[in-house]
Amino acid sequence: MDSATKYKVFTASVIKLYENVLVNETPRADVNYNITTPTNKDVVAELINPIRNITVTNNDGKMTHTFKENGESTFEYVDAAGNTGTAKAVVAWIKGEENPDVPTLPSFNLSLETPKETLNSGEQFEVNVKVKNMKNFKKGLIALTGKFEYDKEKLEVIEILEQNNWNLDENSFNDDNFKFVTESDKYITEEETIFKVKLKVKETIQVPSETIFKLVSIEGSNGTNDISTSDVQLLLRILEKEQSEISSNIYKIEGTYISRISQKTTVTEFKKNIETNKEITILDSNGNKV
């Protein structure tokens, strides 16, 4: 685009703004809707793009109105000069008894399942991510995307394992923002595990604590529409790290070293003369396991 063309577009824009603000004293604004397709959710209408600053005089002074069913609502407002205006919001696409022709939308949920929710420091565990409660799917679910949220000071993701017909590759998971995307080889209509997440509790945790592993911003696809669903989370409890303790009435123990052991001492005799609070590994002076 040359400079002359840029100048003409800019000039026309200025003239239009001048006419809206100075010639027409009625303040105007647009209405925007957060959902504009058939839905069984609440629809929020918002007053946007006023040509100058306005104050809403009804609706408790709010610039938004939530529709729980189909209907109309009028925003009334005034500008700084006292000029008044109105904007009507109309919603006719919420499914209900009065409008059964609005199609029932497909829906689903995800769940996070693990056999053990109480863990020790340094322990590894798996979380199964399952699709559940599938309703009103004609073909089925074929793709999913979402994002992991967890405390990196307490947990680390070791591996994500694909399950059933769901595919994961090097591009499926973003290590920086923990977003994931996976697709199935076929349309899914029944509950099944999508993938497993293998995690580890950080060994640096020394005191009892709780942490949450979440899946958020979840969306599925039936090949035609994107279908949002609720976030899911898993509460995990981490136990106090148990310290290894060794004692003996015969040998001298200093830190991780044991001395005063006779050269003729057998392994069996040695183990009889020590007591531990947990299973430990003992090495000789050459690093060999005894």
Coordinates of C-alpha atoms in Angstrom, one line a residue, residues 35-40 93-95 102-103 105:
I35 CA -21.8 -17.6 23.3
T36 CA -23.6 -17.2 19.9
T37 CA -24.4 -20.9 19.0
P38 CA -27.0 -23.2 20.5
T39 CA -26.1 -24.0 24.1
N40 CA -27.4 -25.3 27.4
W93 CA -30.4 -19.9 21.4
I94 CA -30.5 -21.3 25.0
K95 CA -32.0 -24.8 25.0
V102 CA -32.4 -26.0 19.8
P103 CA -30.2 -29.1 19.4
L105 CA -25.1 -30.4 22.5

